Amino acid sequence: GAVVSQHPSWVICKSGTSVKIECRSLDFQATTMFWYRQFPKQSLMLMATSNEGSKATYEQGVEKDKFLINHASLTLSTLTVTSAHPEDSSFYICSARRGRDEQFFGPGTRLTVL
Amino acid sequence: AQSVTQLGSHVSVSEGALVLLRCNYSSSVPPYLFWYVQYPNQGLQLLLKYTSAATLVKGINGFEAEFKKSETSFHLTKPSAHMRDAAEYFCAVSEWYGGATNKLIFGTGTLLAVQP
């Protein structure tokens, strides 16, 4: 149990376009999901906390108008990178919280902006 | 704010040798501590976690970690390394919000190489 999926696993887009990434908890309900960004050979940096039915909480320095988060159901959160630019190229990882203290991570989405 | 420091961005061991990956944390409240493993181009997999119960925590794949409050450490060990253990390892500490853990703060990671 406790499987989290992400779609797509990789995406290439042109500069200026928008990209949507889905994060699903497949076998449990998650009122809270998290979105992380990971640059090559670096650690995970938390971008935002996504709460079902309410607005996401963004970390300092993360543009909420650029990284739109929607958590419309207990099993799905989406991250939309709007007007993507090459500097947005990164590995995006989501996690879903189960219970009080455990996060289960998705396999990640590799975004390349040309 | 809580933080995590992982000493050694790269660790190389021989197959069959002891694995020791270091993690120190700072926290003003009793922390929850985690070790995750990441294989190339994949998400993170939980190895083990400390949640204020037993200080010696056993995880998957033969790994274990010991919580030492006096040293603010949570080092990860494995008695005998296998080739399949080669991966990136992340230590993380959780922040508390309203009685429930919330954000995970990650260390910078340690890349473990296992030599045949």
GROMACS .gro file of C-alpha atoms in nm, chain A residues 32 34 36 38 41-46 49 59 91 93 97 99-108 110, chain B residues 32 34 36 38 41-46 49 51 88 90 96 99-104 106-109 111:
model
   52
   32THR     CA    1  -0.207   1.707   0.247
   34PHE     CA    2   0.369   1.840  -0.095
   36TYR     CA    3   0.931   1.955  -0.416
   38GLN     CA    4   1.520   1.898  -0.712
   41LYS     CA    5   2.287   1.654  -0.767
   42GLN     CA    6   2.106   1.864  -0.506
   43SER     CA    7   1.856   1.804  -0.232
   44LEU     CA    8   1.482   1.841  -0.242
   45MET     CA    9   1.349   2.187  -0.183
   46LEU     CA   10   0.991   2.220  -0.067
   49THR     CA   11   0.209   2.242   0.076
   59GLU     CA   12   0.749   2.853   0.064
   91PHE     CA   13   1.291   1.732  -1.140
   93ILE     CA   14   0.859   1.539  -0.694
   97ARG     CA   15   0.104   1.250   0.373
   99GLY     CA   16  -0.142   0.978   0.905
  100ARG     CA   17   0.058   1.214   1.126
  101ASP     CA   18   0.411   1.174   1.013
  102GLU     CA   19   0.469   0.972   0.703
  103GLN     CA   20   0.511   1.103   0.353
  104PHE     CA   21   0.506   0.880   0.048
  105PHE     CA   22   0.682   1.011  -0.258
  106GLY     CA   23   0.595   0.992  -0.623
  107PRO     CA   24   0.852   0.883  -0.881
  108GLY     CA   25   0.908   1.240  -1.000
  110ARG     CA   26   1.149   1.554  -1.529
  146TYR     CA   27   1.091   1.316   1.396
  148PHE     CA   28   1.385   1.006   0.855
  150TYR     CA   29   1.526   0.817   0.249
  152GLN     CA   30   1.679   0.777  -0.403
  155ASN     CA   31   1.560   0.938  -1.184
  156GLN     CA   32   1.326   0.805  -0.918
  157GLY     CA   33   1.140   0.942  -0.620
  158LEU     CA   34   1.234   0.881  -0.260
  159GLN     CA   35   1.181   0.561  -0.069
  160LEU     CA   36   1.160   0.558   0.308
  163LYS     CA   37   1.209   0.672   1.073
  165THR     CA   38   0.932   0.898   1.606
  202GLU     CA   39   2.169   0.883  -0.293
  204PHE     CA   40   1.881   1.182   0.233
  210TRP     CA   41   0.563   2.035   1.384
  213GLY     CA   42   0.041   1.876   1.697
  214ALA     CA   43   0.101   1.703   1.366
  215THR     CA   44   0.417   1.678   1.166
  216ASN     CA   45   0.414   1.867   0.846
  217LYS     CA   46   0.709   1.985   0.646
  218LEU     CA   47   1.015   1.772   0.589
  220PHE     CA   48   1.605   1.755   0.389
  221GLY     CA   49   1.979   1.740   0.415
  222THR     CA   50   2.192   1.787   0.108
  223GLY     CA   51   2.226   1.415   0.050
  225LEU     CA   52   2.591   0.969  -0.268
   0.00000   0.00000   0.00000
